CSV table of C-alpha atoms in Angstrom, one decimal:
chain,number,residue,atom,x,y,z
J,23,UNK,CA,52.4,109.8,71.4
J,24,UNK,CA,53.5,112.4,73.9
J,25,UNK,CA,52.2,110.2,76.7
J,26,UNK,CA,53.9,107.1,75.4
J,27,UNK,CA,57.2,108.9,75.1
J,28,UNK,CA,57.1,110.4,78.6
J,29,UNK,CA,56.0,107.1,80.1
J,30,UNK,CA,59.0,105.4,78.3
J,31,UNK,CA,61.3,108.1,79.6
J,32,UNK,CA,60.0,107.8,83.2
J,33,UNK,CA,60.4,104.0,82.9
J,34,UNK,CA,64.0,104.3,81.8
J,35,UNK,CA,64.8,106.7,84.6
J,36,UNK,CA,63.1,104.5,87.2
J,37,UNK,CA,65.1,101.4,86.0
J,38,UNK,CA,68.2,103.6,86.2
J,39,UNK,CA,67.4,104.5,89.8
J,40,UNK,CA,66.7,100.9,90.7
J,41,UNK,CA,70.0,99.8,89.2
J,42,UNK,CA,71.9,102.4,91.1
J,43,UNK,CA,70.1,101.7,94.4
J,44,UNK,CA,70.7,98.0,94.0
J,45,UNK,CA,74.4,98.6,93.4
J,46,UNK,CA,74.7,100.8,96.5
J,47,UNK,CA,72.8,98.7,99.0
J,48,UNK,CA,74.1,95.5,100.4
J,49,UNK,CA,77.8,96.0,100.5
J,50,UNK,CA,80.2,93.6,102.2
J,51,UNK,CA,78.4,92.4,105.3
J,52,UNK,CA,80.2,91.3,108.5
J,53,UNK,CA,79.7,87.6,107.7
J,54,UNK,CA,81.7,87.8,104.4
J,55,UNK,CA,85.4,87.7,104.1
J,56,UNK,CA,86.1,89.5,100.8
J,57,UNK,CA,89.7,89.0,99.8
J,58,UNK,CA,91.3,91.4,97.4
J,59,UNK,CA,93.6,89.4,95.1
J,60,UNK,CA,95.5,89.5,91.8
J,61,UNK,CA,96.2,86.4,89.7
J,62,UNK,CA,99.4,85.1,91.1
J,63,UNK,CA,100.6,81.5,90.9
J,64,UNK,CA,100.9,79.6,93.3
J,65,UNK,CA,99.0,81.9,95.7
J,66,UNK,CA,95.8,82.8,93.8
J,67,UNK,CA,95.1,81.6,90.3
J,68,UNK,CA,92.4,80.0,88.2
J,69,UNK,CA,92.2,76.3,87.6
J,70,UNK,CA,91.2,74.8,84.2
J,71,UNK,CA,87.5,75.5,84.8
J,72,UNK,CA,88.0,79.1,85.8
J,73,UNK,CA,87.6,78.7,89.6
J,74,UNK,CA,90.1,80.4,91.9
J,75,UNK,CA,92.6,78.1,93.5
J,76,UNK,CA,96.1,78.3,95.1
J,77,UNK,CA,97.6,78.4,98.5
J,78,UNK,CA,96.2,81.7,99.7
J,79,UNK,CA,92.9,81.0,98.1
J,80,UNK,CA,92.5,77.7,100.1
J,81,UNK,CA,94.1,79.2,103.2
J,82,UNK,CA,91.6,82.1,103.2
J,83,UNK,CA,88.8,79.5,102.7
J,84,UNK,CA,90.0,77.5,105.7
J,85,UNK,CA,90.2,80.6,107.9
J,86,UNK,CA,86.7,81.7,106.9
J,87,UNK,CA,85.4,78.3,107.6
J,88,UNK,CA,87.0,78.4,111.0
J,89,UNK,CA,85.3,81.8,111.7
J,90,UNK,CA,81.9,80.7,110.2
J,91,UNK,CA,82.2,83.3,107.5
J,92,UNK,CA,81.7,83.1,103.8
J,93,UNK,CA,84.7,83.7,101.7
J,94,UNK,CA,84.8,85.7,98.4
J,95,UNK,CA,87.7,86.4,96.1
J,96,UNK,CA,87.6,89.8,94.4
J,97,UNK,CA,90.3,90.4,91.8
J,98,UNK,CA,91.7,94.0,92.1
J,99,UNK,CA,94.3,96.2,90.5
J,100,UNK,CA,97.2,95.9,92.9
J,101,UNK,CA,97.8,99.7,92.8
J,102,UNK,CA,94.2,100.2,94.0
J,103,UNK,CA,94.5,97.9,97.0
J,104,UNK,CA,94.3,100.6,99.7
J,105,UNK,CA,91.4,102.4,98.0
J,106,UNK,CA,89.5,99.1,97.7
J,107,UNK,CA,90.1,98.5,101.4
J,108,UNK,CA,89.2,102.0,102.5
J,109,UNK,CA,86.0,102.0,100.4
J,110,UNK,CA,85.0,98.6,101.9
J,111,UNK,CA,84.7,96.9,98.5
J,112,UNK,CA,87.2,94.3,99.9
J,113,UNK,CA,87.9,93.7,103.6
J,114,UNK,CA,91.3,92.1,103.4
J,115,UNK,CA,94.3,92.0,101.1
J,116,UNK,CA,95.3,88.3,101.0
J,117,UNK,CA,97.5,87.8,98.0
J,118,UNK,CA,101.1,87.0,98.9
J,119,UNK,CA,101.1,90.4,100.5
J,120,UNK,CA,104.7,91.4,101.6
J,121,UNK,CA,104.4,92.9,105.0
J,122,UNK,CA,107.9,94.2,105.8
J,123,UNK,CA,108.4,96.6,103.0
J,124,UNK,CA,107.8,100.2,102.2
J,125,UNK,CA,105.6,101.8,99.5
J,126,UNK,CA,107.8,103.3,96.8
J,127,UNK,CA,105.6,106.4,96.2
J,128,UNK,CA,105.4,107.5,99.7
J,129,UNK,CA,108.4,105.9,101.4
J,130,UNK,CA,106.0,104.8,104.2
J,131,UNK,CA,106.0,101.3,105.6
J,132,UNK,CA,103.0,99.2,104.6
J,133,UNK,CA,102.0,98.8,108.3
J,134,UNK,CA,101.1,102.5,108.2
J,135,UNK,CA,98.3,101.7,105.7
J,136,UNK,CA,97.0,98.5,107.1
J,137,UNK,CA,96.9,96.2,110.1
J,138,UNK,CA,98.7,93.0,109.5
J,139,UNK,CA,97.9,89.5,110.6
J,140,UNK,CA,100.6,87.1,111.8
J,141,UNK,CA,103.1,86.6,109.0
J,142,UNK,CA,102.8,83.1,107.5
J,143,UNK,CA,105.3,82.7,104.7
J,144,UNK,CA,108.9,83.6,103.7
J,145,UNK,CA,109.4,85.1,100.4
J,146,UNK,CA,112.1,86.8,98.3
J,147,UNK,CA,112.1,89.1,95.4
J,148,UNK,CA,114.0,87.9,92.3
J,149,UNK,CA,115.1,89.3,89.0
J,150,UNK,CA,113.6,87.9,85.8
J,151,UNK,CA,115.4,88.3,82.6
J,152,UNK,CA,115.6,86.8,79.1
J,153,UNK,CA,117.5,83.6,79.5
J,154,UNK,CA,119.9,84.5,76.7
J,155,UNK,CA,121.1,87.6,78.6
J,156,UNK,CA,121.9,85.7,81.8
J,157,UNK,CA,125.6,86.6,81.4
J,158,UNK,CA,124.9,90.3,81.6
J,159,UNK,CA,123.1,90.0,84.9
J,160,UNK,CA,125.5,88.5,87.4
J,161,UNK,CA,125.3,90.9,90.3
J,162,UNK,CA,123.0,93.6,91.8
J,163,UNK,CA,125.4,96.2,90.4
J,164,UNK,CA,124.7,95.1,86.8
J,165,UNK,CA,121.1,96.4,87.2
J,166,UNK,CA,122.1,100.0,87.5
J,167,UNK,CA,121.0,102.2,84.6
J,168,UNK,CA,118.8,99.5,83.1
J,169,UNK,CA,115.0,99.6,82.5
J,170,UNK,CA,112.9,97.5,84.8
J,171,UNK,CA,109.3,96.4,85.1
J,172,UNK,CA,107.5,95.8,88.4
J,173,UNK,CA,104.0,95.7,89.7
J,174,UNK,CA,102.7,99.1,90.8
J,175,UNK,CA,102.8,99.2,94.6
J,176,UNK,CA,104.7,96.0,95.0
J,177,UNK,CA,107.8,95.2,97.1
J,178,UNK,CA,109.5,94.4,93.8
J,179,UNK,CA,108.9,98.0,92.6
J,180,UNK,CA,110.6,99.3,95.8
J,181,UNK,CA,113.7,97.2,95.1
J,182,UNK,CA,113.7,97.9,91.3
J,183,UNK,CA,113.7,101.7,91.9
J,184,UNK,CA,116.7,101.4,94.1
J,185,UNK,CA,118.5,99.0,91.9
J,186,UNK,CA,118.3,100.9,88.6
J,187,UNK,CA,119.3,104.2,90.3
J,188,UNK,CA,119.0,107.7,88.8
J,189,UNK,CA,120.1,106.6,85.3
J,190,UNK,CA,117.6,103.8,85.0
J,191,UNK,CA,113.8,103.7,84.8
J,192,UNK,CA,111.0,101.5,86.3
J,193,UNK,CA,107.9,100.8,84.3
J,194,UNK,CA,104.8,100.0,86.4
J,195,UNK,CA,102.5,97.1,85.7
J,196,UNK,CA,99.0,96.4,87.0
J,197,UNK,CA,99.9,92.9,88.2
J,198,UNK,CA,103.2,91.0,88.7
J,199,UNK,CA,102.6,88.7,85.8
J,200,UNK,CA,102.2,91.5,83.3
J,201,UNK,CA,105.9,92.3,83.8
J,202,UNK,CA,106.7,89.0,82.0
J,203,UNK,CA,105.3,90.3,78.7
J,204,UNK,CA,107.4,93.4,79.1
J,205,UNK,CA,110.6,91.4,79.5
J,206,UNK,CA,109.7,89.0,76.7
J,207,UNK,CA,108.9,91.8,74.3
J,208,UNK,CA,112.2,93.5,75.1
J,209,UNK,CA,110.5,96.7,76.3
J,210,UNK,CA,112.4,96.4,79.6
J,211,UNK,CA,115.7,94.7,80.6
J,212,UNK,CA,114.4,92.9,83.6
J,213,UNK,CA,111.5,92.5,86.0
J,214,UNK,CA,111.4,92.2,89.8
J,215,UNK,CA,108.7,89.8,91.1
J,216,UNK,CA,108.2,87.4,94.0
J,217,UNK,CA,110.3,84.3,93.7
J,218,UNK,CA,107.4,81.9,94.3
J,219,UNK,CA,105.7,83.3,91.2
J,220,UNK,CA,108.8,83.4,89.1
J,221,UNK,CA,109.5,79.7,89.8
J,222,UNK,CA,106.0,78.8,88.6
J,223,UNK,CA,106.0,80.8,85.4
J,224,UNK,CA,109.5,81.7,84.1
J,225,UNK,CA,110.6,79.1,81.7
J,226,UNK,CA,107.1,77.7,81.0
J,227,UNK,CA,104.7,78.2,78.1
J,228,UNK,CA,105.2,81.4,76.2
J,229,UNK,CA,107.6,82.5,78.9
J,230,UNK,CA,110.0,79.6,78.2
J,231,UNK,CA,112.7,82.1,77.1
J,232,UNK,CA,112.7,83.8,80.5
J,233,UNK,CA,114.8,82.9,83.5
J,234,UNK,CA,115.6,83.9,87.0
J,235,UNK,CA,118.9,85.8,87.3
J,236,UNK,CA,121.4,84.6,89.9
J,237,UNK,CA,121.2,87.7,92.0
J,238,UNK,CA,120.4,87.3,95.7
J,239,UNK,CA,117.8,89.7,97.0
J,240,UNK,CA,116.8,90.3,100.6
J,241,UNK,CA,114.1,88.1,102.1
J,242,UNK,CA,110.7,89.2,103.3
J,243,UNK,CA,107.4,87.8,104.8
J,244,UNK,CA,103.8,87.5,103.7
J,245,UNK,CA,100.9,88.5,105.9
J,246,UNK,CA,97.2,89.4,105.4
J,247,UNK,CA,96.4,93.2,105.4
J,248,UNK,CA,93.2,94.6,107.1
J,249,UNK,CA,91.7,98.0,107.3
J,250,UNK,CA,93.2,99.9,110.2
J,251,UNK,CA,91.4,99.2,113.5
J,252,UNK,CA,89.4,96.3,112.0
J,253,UNK,CA,88.4,93.6,114.4
J,254,UNK,CA,89.0,91.0,111.7
J,255,UNK,CA,92.7,91.1,112.4
J,256,UNK,CA,92.3,89.4,115.8
J,257,UNK,CA,89.8,86.9,114.5
J,258,UNK,CA,91.9,85.8,111.6
J,259,UNK,CA,95.0,85.6,113.8
J,260,UNK,CA,93.2,83.2,116.1
J,261,UNK,CA,92.0,81.0,113.2
J,262,UNK,CA,95.5,81.0,111.7
J,263,UNK,CA,96.9,79.8,115.0
J,264,UNK,CA,94.3,77.0,115.2
J,265,UNK,CA,95.0,75.8,111.6
J,266,UNK,CA,98.8,75.8,112.3
J,267,UNK,CA,98.3,73.9,115.5
J,268,UNK,CA,96.1,71.2,114.0
J,269,UNK,CA,98.5,70.7,111.1
J,270,UNK,CA,96.0,71.7,108.4
J,271,UNK,CA,98.2,74.7,107.3
J,272,UNK,CA,101.3,72.5,106.9
J,273,UNK,CA,99.2,70.0,104.8
J,274,UNK,CA,98.1,72.8,102.6
J,275,UNK,CA,101.6,74.1,102.1
J,276,UNK,CA,102.8,70.7,101.1
J,277,UNK,CA,100.0,70.5,98.5
J,278,UNK,CA,101.5,73.5,96.7
J,279,UNK,CA,105.1,72.6,97.3
J,280,UNK,CA,105.6,75.5,99.7
J,281,UNK,CA,106.5,73.6,102.9
J,282,UNK,CA,110.0,75.1,103.0
J,283,UNK,CA,108.6,78.6,102.9
J,284,UNK,CA,105.8,78.2,105.4
J,285,UNK,CA,106.5,79.8,108.7
J,286,UNK,CA,103.7,81.2,111.0
J,287,UNK,CA,105.2,83.9,113.1
J,288,UNK,CA,102.8,84.8,115.9
J,289,UNK,CA,105.1,87.5,117.2
J,290,UNK,CA,104.9,89.4,113.9
J,291,UNK,CA,103.0,92.7,114.0
J,292,UNK,CA,103.8,94.7,110.8
D,5,UNK,CA,94.9,75.6,75.3
D,6,UNK,CA,93.4,75.1,71.9
D,7,UNK,CA,92.1,77.9,69.6
D,8,UNK,CA,88.6,76.6,70.3
D,9,UNK,CA,88.7,76.7,74.1
D,10,UNK,CA,90.3,80.1,74.0
D,11,UNK,CA,87.6,81.4,71.7
D,12,UNK,CA,84.9,80.0,73.9
D,13,UNK,CA,86.4,81.8,77.0
D,14,UNK,CA,86.9,85.0,75.1
D,15,UNK,CA,83.3,84.9,73.9
D,16,UNK,CA,82.3,84.6,77.6
D,17,UNK,CA,84.2,87.8,78.2
D,18,UNK,CA,82.7,89.4,75.1
D,19,UNK,CA,79.3,88.8,76.6
D,20,UNK,CA,80.2,91.2,79.4
D,21,UNK,CA,81.6,93.7,76.8
D,22,UNK,CA,78.3,93.4,74.9
D,23,UNK,CA,76.1,93.8,78.0
D,24,UNK,CA,78.0,97.0,79.0
D,25,UNK,CA,77.6,98.3,75.5
D,26,UNK,CA,73.9,97.4,75.1
D,27,UNK,CA,72.7,98.6,78.6
D,28,UNK,CA,74.7,101.8,78.2
D,29,UNK,CA,72.9,102.5,74.9
D,30,UNK,CA,69.5,101.6,76.4
D,31,UNK,CA,69.9,104.1,79.2
D,32,UNK,CA,72.0,106.8,77.6
D,33,UNK,CA,70.0,107.3,74.3
D,34,UNK,CA,66.8,108.5,76.1
D,35,UNK,CA,68.7,110.2,78.9
D,36,UNK,CA,70.6,112.2,76.3
D,37,UNK,CA,67.4,113.5,74.9
D,38,UNK,CA,66.3,114.7,78.4
D,39,UNK,CA,69.6,116.4,78.8
D,40,UNK,CA,69.3,118.0,75.3
D,41,UNK,CA,65.9,119.4,76.2
D,42,UNK,CA,67.4,120.7,79.5
D,43,UNK,CA,70.2,122.5,77.7
D,44,UNK,CA,67.8,124.1,75.3
D,45,UNK,CA,65.2,125.0,78.0
D,46,UNK,CA,63.9,128.6,78.1
D,47,UNK,CA,64.1,128.4,81.9
D,48,UNK,CA,67.5,129.9,82.5
D,49,UNK,CA,68.5,128.2,85.8
D,50,UNK,CA,67.7,124.8,84.4
D,51,UNK,CA,69.6,125.5,81.2
D,52,UNK,CA,72.7,126.7,83.1
D,53,UNK,CA,72.6,123.8,85.5
D,54,UNK,CA,72.4,121.3,82.7
D,55,UNK,CA,75.2,122.9,80.7
D,56,UNK,CA,77.5,123.0,83.7
D,57,UNK,CA,76.7,119.3,84.3
D,58,UNK,CA,77.5,118.4,80.6
D,59,UNK,CA,80.7,120.5,81.0
D,60,UNK,CA,81.8,118.5,84.0
D,61,UNK,CA,81.0,115.1,82.6
D,62,UNK,CA,82.6,115.8,79.3
D,63,UNK,CA,85.5,117.5,81.0
D,64,UNK,CA,86.8,114.8,83.2
D,65,UNK,CA,88.1,111.4,82.0
D,66,UNK,CA,85.5,108.6,82.0
D,67,UNK,CA,88.0,106.4,83.9
D,68,UNK,CA,88.0,109.0,86.7
D,69,UNK,CA,84.2,109.1,86.7
D,70,UNK,CA,84.2,105.3,87.1
D,71,UNK,CA,86.5,105.6,90.1
D,72,UNK,CA,84.4,108.3,91.7
D,73,UNK,CA,81.1,106.4,91.4
D,74,UNK,CA,82.8,103.2,92.7
D,75,UNK,CA,84.9,104.5,95.6
D,76,UNK,CA,83.2,107.6,96.9
D,77,UNK,CA,80.1,106.0,98.5
D,78,UNK,CA,82.5,103.8,100.5
D,79,UNK,CA,84.8,106.7,101.5
D,80,UNK,CA,82.2,109.2,102.5
D,81,UNK,CA,79.1,107.2,103.4
D,82,UNK,CA,80.7,104.0,104.7
D,83,UNK,CA,78.4,102.2,102.3
D,84,UNK,CA,80.5,100.3,99.8
D,85,UNK,CA,79.2,99.7,96.3
D,86,UNK,CA,78.5,96.1,95.8
D,87,UNK,CA,78.0,95.8,92.1
D,88,UNK,CA,81.0,96.6,90.0
D,89,UNK,CA,79.0,95.9,86.8
D,90,UNK,CA,76.2,98.3,88.0
D,91,UNK,CA,78.8,101.0,88.6
D,92,UNK,CA,80.2,100.7,85.1
D,93,UNK,CA,76.7,100.9,83.6
D,94,UNK,CA,75.8,104.0,85.5
D,95,UNK,CA,79.1,105.8,84.7
D,96,UNK,CA,79.0,104.9,81.0
D,97,UNK,CA,75.3,105.8,80.7
D,98,UNK,CA,75.8,109.3,82.2
D,99,UNK,CA,78.9,109.9,80.3
D,100,UNK,CA,77.5,108.9,76.9
D,101,UNK,CA,74.2,110.6,77.5
D,102,UNK,CA,76.0,113.9,77.8
D,103,UNK,CA,77.8,113.4,74.5
D,104,UNK,CA,74.6,112.3,72.8
D,105,UNK,CA,72.7,115.3,74.2
D,106,UNK,CA,75.1,117.7,72.3
D,107,UNK,CA,74.6,115.7,69.1
D,108,UNK,CA,70.8,115.8,69.6
D,109,UNK,CA,70.9,119.5,70.3
D,110,UNK,CA,72.9,120.2,67.1
D,111,UNK,CA,70.5,118.0,65.1
D,112,UNK,CA,67.4,119.7,66.5
D,113,UNK,CA,68.7,123.2,66.1
D,114,UNK,CA,69.7,122.4,62.5
D,115,UNK,CA,66.1,122.0,61.5
D,116,UNK,CA,64.9,125.2,59.9
D,117,UNK,CA,63.0,127.5,62.2
D,118,UNK,CA,60.2,127.9,59.6
D,119,UNK,CA,59.1,124.3,60.1
D,120,UNK,CA,58.3,125.1,63.8
D,121,UNK,CA,56.5,128.2,62.6
D,122,UNK,CA,54.5,126.3,59.9
D,123,UNK,CA,53.5,123.8,62.6
D,124,UNK,CA,52.3,126.6,64.9
D,125,UNK,CA,50.3,128.2,62.1
D,126,UNK,CA,48.6,124.8,61.5
D,127,UNK,CA,47.7,124.8,65.2
D,128,UNK,CA,49.9,122.0,66.3
D,129,UNK,CA,51.2,121.8,69.9
D,130,UNK,CA,55.0,122.0,70.6
D,131,UNK,CA,55.3,118.2,71.3
D,132,UNK,CA,53.3,117.4,68.2
D,133,UNK,CA,55.6,119.5,66.1
D,134,UNK,CA,58.6,117.9,67.7
D,135,UNK,CA,57.6,114.3,67.4
D,136,UNK,CA,55.7,114.4,64.1
D,137,UNK,CA,57.7,116.9,62.1
D,138,UNK,CA,61.2,117.4,63.5
D,139,UNK,CA,62.3,114.1,65.2
D,140,UNK,CA,62.7,111.8,62.1
D,141,UNK,CA,64.6,114.6,60.3
D,142,UNK,CA,66.8,114.9,63.3
D,143,UNK,CA,67.5,111.2,63.4
D,144,UNK,CA,68.5,111.2,59.8
D,145,UNK,CA,70.9,114.2,60.3
D,146,UNK,CA,72.6,112.8,63.4
D,147,UNK,CA,73.1,109.3,62.1
D,148,UNK,CA,76.8,109.8,61.1
D,149,UNK,CA,78.0,111.5,64.4
D,150,UNK,CA,75.9,109.0,66.4
D,151,UNK,CA,77.5,106.0,64.7
D,152,UNK,CA,80.9,107.5,65.6
D,153,UNK,CA,80.0,107.7,69.3
D,154,UNK,CA,78.5,104.3,69.3
D,155,UNK,CA,81.5,102.7,67.7
D,156,UNK,CA,83.7,104.5,70.3
D,157,UNK,CA,81.5,103.1,73.0
D,158,UNK,CA,82.2,99.5,71.8
D,159,UNK,CA,85.9,100.1,72.5
D,160,UNK,CA,85.5,102.3,75.6
D,161,UNK,CA,83.8,99.3,77.4
D,162,UNK,CA,87.4,98.1,78.0
D,163,UNK,CA,87.7,100.8,80.6
D,164,UNK,CA,85.3,98.9,82.9
D,165,UNK,CA,88.2,96.7,83.8
D,166,UNK,CA,89.7,99.4,86.0
D,167,UNK,CA,87.2,98.3,88.6
D,168,UNK,CA,87.5,94.7,87.6
D,169,UNK,CA,84.5,94.2,85.4
D,170,UNK,CA,85.9,91.1,83.6
D,171,UNK,CA,85.3,92.0,80.0
D,172,UNK,CA,87.1,90.4,77.0
D,173,UNK,CA,90.4,92.3,77.4
D,174,UNK,CA,90.7,91.2,81.0
D,175,UNK,CA,89.9,87.6,80.1
D,176,UNK,CA,92.7,87.8,77.5
D,177,UNK,CA,95.1,89.1,80.1
D,178,UNK,CA,94.2,86.3,82.4
D,179,UNK,CA,95.5,83.9,79.9
D,180,UNK,CA,98.8,85.7,80.0
D,181,UNK,CA,98.9,85.7,83.8
D,182,UNK,CA,97.7,82.2,84.6
D,183,UNK,CA,98.5,80.1,81.5
D,184,UNK,CA,101.5,81.9,80.1
D,185,UNK,CA,99.6,82.5,76.8
D,186,UNK,CA,100.0,85.9,75.2
D,187,UNK,CA,98.4,85.5,71.7
D,188,UNK,CA,94.8,85.7,73.1
D,189,UNK,CA,95.4,89.3,73.9
D,190,UNK,CA,95.9,90.2,70.3
D,191,UNK,CA,93.2,87.8,69.1
D,192,UNK,CA,90.6,89.9,71.0
D,193,UNK,CA,91.0,92.5,68.2
D,194,UNK,CA,89.2,90.2,65.8
D,195,UNK,CA,86.1,90.2,68.1
D,196,UNK,CA,86.0,94.0,68.3
D,197,UNK,CA,86.5,94.3,64.5
D,198,UNK,CA,83.8,91.8,63.7
D,199,UNK,CA,81.3,93.5,66.1
D,200,UNK,CA,82.1,97.0,64.8
D,201,UNK,CA,81.8,95.7,61.2
D,202,UNK,CA,78.3,94.5,62.0
D,203,UNK,CA,77.4,97.8,63.5
D,204,UNK,CA,78.8,99.7,60.5
D,205,UNK,CA,76.6,97.6,58.1
D,206,UNK,CA,73.6,98.3,60.4
D,207,UNK,CA,74.3,102.1,60.3
D,208,UNK,CA,74.7,102.0,56.5
D,209,UNK,CA,71.4,100.2,56.2
D,210,UNK,CA,69.6,102.6,58.5
D,211,UNK,CA,71.0,105.6,56.6
D,212,UNK,CA,69.7,104.2,53.3
D,213,UNK,CA,66.3,103.6,54.8
D,214,UNK,CA,66.2,107.2,56.0
D,215,UNK,CA,67.3,108.4,52.6
D,216,UNK,CA,63.9,109.6,51.5
D,217,UNK,CA,64.2,112.6,53.8
D,218,UNK,CA,66.7,114.2,51.4
D,219,UNK,CA,65.2,117.6,50.6
């Protein structure tokens, strides 16, 4: 009896060690491009059969193909993006990543945390509200003192904190789309998200009672973020240039109706 | 999206929930016994070491433990963890083993001293006394607190999503983010309720089966 029990215990401990070893070894090798993403239409989202698709998804796949690398998409919590990058569990942030903004918590520019690729798309933040309250939200001033929702660590959060001022409050969400539920449920007055996302989702499905407010916000650009000093930045830049020159990038943008936003800026560096 | 296809996809997510639950139990139940013996050991340094370990694991949030196991290898050793699922299993197993160990310890110490002494008088060895006399009584006595912990574990599995182990709650959130469907999020409650209901019946059955131990 004693022997059986101790054998069983040893067995369990051994299995435990194997599991932990297996999960430590390997890691993300050089030949894999592991993109940290959140679900975000039309950049990265799941199609009917559960596979990742979207503009950024396909763009990353094309770049990886160009570089002879395998591409992987790893969903992350947006607030953990720098930790994931530092720990090496992803090796780029490729998810409609606004390059020319600051992090709300630290006030530091994002380029202090990551190396950016060329910027490739124009974007704008926008204010999402309940459609029935459109009259209340006519100007940026009307946002002061209200309660907002924005994705933790997003460009929208930075804007929201400024817009509501001292008297208001900003509620953090794990992903941009989660803010839609906050607005719909009435927990917050408005949400600040990327306009490309809002155009896809506000007014459709369960979000049919939401709308984009007529408030003009400053424009910004998307780029891919890499770990500081990574040699991937140069490689990906090269592949982006090739794909832009041979027209494949423009083709892809057209597929997702983004041809007006596409703009590869090879002079951009954070 | 019909009720049927949502249910199918949520079931897929629940498979991960169930795997986290079952593997955690598989590893933590025996590991807890090892830790319990350590914390009752007559060898002082071992006893203190184990008790400090239990203090640490019970003292910091499970979510933080998951983060530590997942990120620290990459930060300090430059060796990123490749399995998110494996990380979750390790973190959950260690955490629950510590809670179980205290329940085991309470159960073992609640068995009357005289039973150990009677065993010794009969010339039984310590392991013989433990496995033949004490253990089943302990199992009977700890059933209620153990079922509490095990039911808590069912719902704690939702924490695995902080490192993106896609369990049922995460699948439900995906409906909200990619298909503009909110109701699946609340529908997941039915899955948890059903599973915990089954467990409760199982615990009730086991307690009845162990009923003959009543002294």
